[in-house]
Amino acid sequence: MSKLKVFLTVIPALALICIGAFFPKIIAKFLDIQNTGNASYNPIESVRLEIKTDIPSLGKLAMLSSMDSNITISESKANMTTEEVMEAVYSGLQPYIDSQLLTYAEYEVYMQPSLVQSSNNQNLQGIVWWVTISGEPSDYCFLDLAIDDETGQILRINYSVEDPTDNIGGLEALYILSDIYFSGLSMNYYENYAVPDLEDTYVGDNTVAIRYRFGDVVYGEVNVDMYVHEHGFYMEFPNV
């Protein structure tokens, strides 16, 4: 009799253990059958760009100098619209035109916003619009610009033209280029930062150059090299 009682006690217990072990799998199988052919979605928070807005002009130049990441983004992520960028381009180029540093014809225009970052300084990141303007093939000219998305200022300008007869050149053009560029960035007393590094360096025939070296406890050393040649001018931001 006692054996029968033990048997009747053990069997239900084992049955409950088995049901408990396989119950989750049964439920999962049932749900898989129910959801077959039905798409499911998990909510994903939209990507947001957190860009510091208190970086001064020297910090923006340091960003270009040390950038090692240039990520193309959509126009909706930028602060400026394409129309506002072109307005900034026209406004920024006018002093160069008035000073006879450049003339250009607008045949093709390309612009793209990008997130520029520096791995050496995580605080140095910002959105820059890369803008290129080219003239007609029969009267070639080319402008390559970097426009700050926050301020609309020209952070970089390179210019070349096939026929430069209407533009001034040489040292006069070099000093005018420096003045217009740094004035546009509201960088006063820039002339105090000129260094003779390029005076003893060969930069090519019919080419004059000057280097400005800025030092800052936050952004480090920033070099701005400007070159004027017989077909235009360009600038670089070397780490030396």
Short mmCIF file of C-alpha atoms in Angstrom, two decimals:
data_model
loop_
_atom_site.label_atom_id
_atom_site.label_comp_id
_atom_site.label_asym_id
_atom_site.label_seq_id
_atom_site.Cartn_x
_atom_site.Cartn_y
_atom_site.Cartn_z
CA MET A 1 0.00 0.00 0.00
CA SER A 2 2.82 2.39 0.91
CA LYS A 3 4.54 1.68 -2.42
CA LEU A 4 1.37 2.65 -4.25
CA LYS A 5 1.22 5.95 -2.38
CA VAL A 6 4.86 6.70 -3.26
CA PHE A 7 4.18 5.84 -6.91
CA LEU A 8 1.13 8.07 -7.03
CA THR A 9 3.16 10.92 -5.50
CA VAL A 10 6.28 10.61 -7.70
CA ILE A 11 4.51 10.27 -11.07
CA PRO A 12 2.63 13.60 -10.87
CA ALA A 13 5.81 15.31 -9.69
CA LEU A 14 7.78 14.01 -12.66
CA ALA A 15 4.97 15.05 -14.99
CA LEU A 16 5.06 18.60 -13.64
CA ILE A 17 8.85 18.76 -14.05
CA CYS A 18 8.60 17.61 -17.67
CA ILE A 19 5.83 20.06 -18.45
CA GLY A 20 7.84 22.88 -16.85
CA ALA A 21 10.89 22.01 -18.89
CA PHE A 22 9.15 21.89 -22.26
CA PHE A 23 6.48 24.54 -21.72
CA PRO A 24 8.65 27.54 -22.84
CA LYS A 25 9.65 25.71 -26.02
CA ILE A 26 6.02 24.88 -26.76
CA ILE A 27 5.00 28.52 -26.30
CA ALA A 28 7.93 29.76 -28.46
CA LYS A 29 7.00 27.31 -31.22
CA PHE A 30 3.39 28.46 -31.07
CA LEU A 31 4.43 32.12 -31.33
CA ASP A 32 6.74 31.36 -34.27
CA ILE A 33 3.83 29.76 -36.11
CA GLN A 34 1.59 32.72 -35.33
CA ASN A 35 4.19 35.30 -36.48
CA THR A 36 5.31 33.52 -39.64
CA GLY A 37 5.07 35.98 -42.54
CA ASN A 38 4.48 38.98 -40.27
CA ALA A 39 7.25 41.61 -40.08
CA SER A 40 8.08 43.06 -36.70
CA TYR A 41 9.93 46.30 -35.92
CA ASN A 42 11.78 47.60 -32.90
CA PRO A 43 11.74 51.35 -32.31
CA ILE A 44 15.14 52.95 -33.11
CA GLU A 45 15.96 56.46 -32.02
CA SER A 46 16.83 58.66 -34.98
CA VAL A 47 20.47 59.70 -35.35
CA ARG A 48 21.18 63.19 -34.07
CA LEU A 49 24.37 65.14 -34.60
CA GLU A 50 25.58 66.90 -31.47
CA ILE A 51 27.91 69.60 -32.80
CA LYS A 52 29.61 72.11 -30.55
CA THR A 53 28.80 75.65 -31.60
CA ASP A 54 31.37 77.57 -29.59
CA ILE A 55 34.47 76.65 -31.61
CA PRO A 56 36.28 79.83 -32.75
CA SER A 57 37.76 80.30 -36.21
CA LEU A 58 41.19 79.06 -35.10
CA GLY A 59 39.54 75.88 -33.82
CA LYS A 60 37.85 75.37 -37.18
CA LEU A 61 41.22 75.69 -38.93
CA ALA A 62 42.73 73.24 -36.43
CA MET A 63 39.88 70.88 -37.32
CA LEU A 64 40.78 71.05 -41.03
CA SER A 65 44.46 70.68 -40.23
CA SER A 66 44.04 67.50 -38.17
CA MET A 67 40.92 65.97 -39.71
CA ASP A 68 41.12 62.26 -40.37
CA SER A 69 37.40 61.62 -40.80
CA ASN A 70 35.22 63.17 -43.47
CA ILE A 71 31.74 61.63 -43.41
CA THR A 72 29.16 62.63 -46.00
CA ILE A 73 25.81 63.52 -44.41
CA SER A 74 22.40 64.43 -45.76
CA GLU A 75 21.44 68.07 -46.19
CA SER A 76 18.72 67.65 -43.55
CA LYS A 77 21.41 67.12 -40.90
CA ALA A 78 23.11 70.43 -41.72
CA ASN A 79 22.26 73.82 -40.32
CA MET A 80 22.34 75.62 -43.67
CA THR A 81 20.33 74.92 -46.81
CA THR A 82 21.90 74.76 -50.26
CA GLU A 83 20.42 78.17 -51.03
CA GLU A 84 22.00 79.66 -47.90
CA VAL A 85 25.34 78.07 -48.75
CA MET A 86 25.34 79.67 -52.20
CA GLU A 87 24.47 83.03 -50.65
CA ALA A 88 27.44 82.62 -48.31
CA VAL A 89 29.65 81.70 -51.26
CA TYR A 90 28.64 84.76 -53.28
CA SER A 91 29.08 87.04 -50.26
CA GLY A 92 32.44 85.53 -49.33
CA LEU A 93 33.83 85.69 -52.87
CA GLN A 94 32.91 89.31 -53.47
CA PRO A 95 35.97 90.80 -51.71
CA TYR A 96 38.24 88.55 -53.80
CA ILE A 97 36.50 89.71 -56.96
CA ASP A 98 36.60 93.39 -55.94
CA SER A 99 40.36 93.08 -55.29
CA GLN A 100 40.95 91.49 -58.71
CA LEU A 101 42.23 88.28 -57.18
CA LEU A 102 39.81 86.18 -59.16
CA THR A 103 37.17 86.14 -61.84
CA TYR A 104 35.02 83.14 -62.54
CA ALA A 105 32.09 81.86 -64.54
CA GLU A 106 29.52 79.60 -62.91
CA TYR A 107 28.97 76.69 -65.29
CA GLU A 108 28.76 73.74 -62.88
CA VAL A 109 28.29 73.80 -59.10
CA TYR A 110 28.65 70.87 -56.73
CA MET A 111 28.11 71.04 -52.97
CA GLN A 112 27.98 68.43 -50.24
CA PRO A 113 27.85 68.73 -46.42
CA SER A 114 30.20 66.50 -44.42
CA LEU A 115 30.90 65.82 -40.78
CA VAL A 116 34.58 66.56 -40.23
CA GLN A 117 36.29 65.06 -37.19
CA SER A 118 39.74 64.75 -35.64
CA SER A 119 40.68 61.66 -33.65
CA ASN A 120 43.39 63.66 -31.87
CA ASN A 121 40.80 65.99 -30.35
CA GLN A 122 37.25 64.70 -29.95
CA ASN A 123 36.01 68.27 -29.43
CA LEU A 124 37.15 69.23 -32.93
CA GLN A 125 34.21 68.29 -35.08
CA GLY A 126 31.88 70.27 -37.25
CA ILE A 127 29.89 70.29 -40.45
CA VAL A 128 31.62 71.66 -43.53
CA TRP A 129 30.13 72.18 -46.98
CA TRP A 130 32.53 71.23 -49.76
CA VAL A 131 31.71 73.44 -52.73
CA THR A 132 33.26 73.36 -56.20
CA ILE A 133 32.47 75.79 -58.99
CA SER A 134 33.78 75.32 -62.51
CA GLY A 135 33.51 77.49 -65.58
CA GLU A 136 32.81 76.55 -69.16
CA PRO A 137 35.33 74.18 -70.77
CA SER A 138 36.23 76.84 -73.33
CA ASP A 139 37.14 79.32 -70.56
CA TYR A 140 38.37 77.08 -67.78
CA CYS A 141 38.31 78.23 -64.16
CA PHE A 142 37.88 76.26 -60.96
CA LEU A 143 37.02 77.16 -57.36
CA ASP A 144 37.30 74.75 -54.45
CA LEU A 145 35.76 76.01 -51.19
CA ALA A 146 35.12 74.79 -47.66
CA ILE A 147 32.19 76.62 -46.06
CA ASP A 148 31.54 76.47 -42.33
CA ASP A 149 27.96 75.25 -41.78
CA GLU A 150 27.63 77.24 -38.56
CA THR A 151 28.79 80.67 -39.75
CA GLY A 152 28.89 80.51 -43.55
CA GLN A 153 32.53 81.64 -43.46
CA ILE A 154 35.06 80.47 -46.04
CA LEU A 155 37.44 78.12 -44.22
CA ARG A 156 39.44 77.26 -47.33
CA ILE A 157 39.62 78.64 -50.85
CA ASN A 158 41.59 77.34 -53.83
CA TYR A 159 41.37 78.96 -57.25
CA SER A 160 42.82 78.27 -60.66
CA VAL A 161 42.12 79.80 -64.07
CA GLU A 162 43.42 79.16 -67.57
CA ASP A 163 43.73 82.82 -68.54
CA PRO A 164 44.80 84.96 -65.56
CA THR A 165 45.39 88.20 -67.47
CA ASP A 166 42.71 90.13 -65.58
CA ASN A 167 43.96 89.10 -62.12
CA ILE A 168 46.83 90.47 -60.09
CA GLY A 169 49.61 88.19 -58.86
CA GLY A 170 52.91 88.07 -57.03
CA LEU A 171 53.51 89.37 -53.51
CA GLU A 172 50.77 91.97 -53.82
CA ALA A 173 48.22 89.26 -54.46
CA LEU A 174 49.64 87.15 -51.63
CA TYR A 175 49.19 89.90 -49.04
CA ILE A 176 45.73 90.81 -50.31
CA LEU A 177 44.73 87.14 -50.20
CA SER A 178 45.90 86.88 -46.59
CA ASP A 179 44.05 90.01 -45.55
CA ILE A 180 40.73 89.03 -47.14
CA TYR A 181 40.91 85.47 -45.88
CA PHE A 182 41.72 86.21 -42.23
CA SER A 183 39.40 89.22 -42.11
CA GLY A 184 36.59 86.97 -43.27
CA LEU A 185 37.33 84.71 -40.29
CA SER A 186 37.53 87.70 -37.90
CA MET A 187 41.12 86.75 -37.02
CA ASN A 188 42.76 90.05 -36.14
CA TYR A 189 46.52 90.70 -36.05
CA TYR A 190 47.13 87.68 -38.24
CA GLU A 191 50.23 89.37 -39.71
CA ASN A 192 51.98 88.95 -36.35
CA TYR A 193 51.93 85.19 -36.89
CA ALA A 194 53.82 85.13 -40.20
CA VAL A 195 56.93 82.93 -40.05
CA PRO A 196 59.82 82.62 -42.55
CA ASP A 197 59.54 78.84 -42.98
CA LEU A 198 58.71 79.00 -46.69
CA GLU A 199 61.28 81.65 -47.59
CA ASP A 200 64.05 79.07 -47.93
CA THR A 201 61.80 76.38 -49.44
CA TYR A 202 61.43 75.87 -53.16
CA VAL A 203 57.78 76.37 -54.06
CA GLY A 204 58.04 76.44 -57.84
CA ASP A 205 58.64 78.98 -60.58
CA ASN A 206 56.46 82.10 -60.59
CA THR A 207 55.11 81.14 -57.17
CA VAL A 208 55.22 83.09 -53.91
CA ALA A 209 54.21 81.71 -50.55
CA ILE A 210 53.84 82.59 -46.89
CA ARG A 211 53.16 80.60 -43.74
CA TYR A 212 51.18 81.77 -40.72
CA ARG A 213 51.67 79.78 -37.53
CA PHE A 214 49.16 80.17 -34.74
CA GLY A 215 49.61 78.65 -31.31
CA ASP A 216 46.85 77.98 -28.83
CA VAL A 217 46.71 76.11 -25.51
CA VAL A 218 43.43 74.47 -26.51
CA TYR A 219 43.87 73.79 -30.23
CA GLY A 220 47.65 73.49 -30.40
CA GLU A 221 49.73 74.71 -33.33
CA VAL A 222 47.95 75.56 -36.56
CA ASN A 223 49.82 76.33 -39.78
CA VAL A 224 48.18 78.11 -42.69
CA ASP A 225 50.22 78.11 -45.91
CA MET A 226 49.20 80.38 -48.78
CA TYR A 227 50.50 80.11 -52.32
CA VAL A 228 50.00 82.44 -55.27
CA HIS A 229 51.07 81.33 -58.74
CA GLU A 230 50.51 82.55 -62.28
CA HIS A 231 47.20 80.70 -62.61
CA GLY A 232 45.62 81.41 -59.22
CA PHE A 233 46.20 80.57 -55.59
CA TYR A 234 45.62 77.88 -52.99
CA MET A 235 46.12 77.18 -49.30
CA GLU A 236 47.12 74.25 -47.11
CA PHE A 237 47.03 73.41 -43.39
CA PRO A 238 50.11 71.24 -42.82
CA ASN A 239 51.09 69.52 -39.59
CA VAL A 240 54.80 70.22 -39.34
#
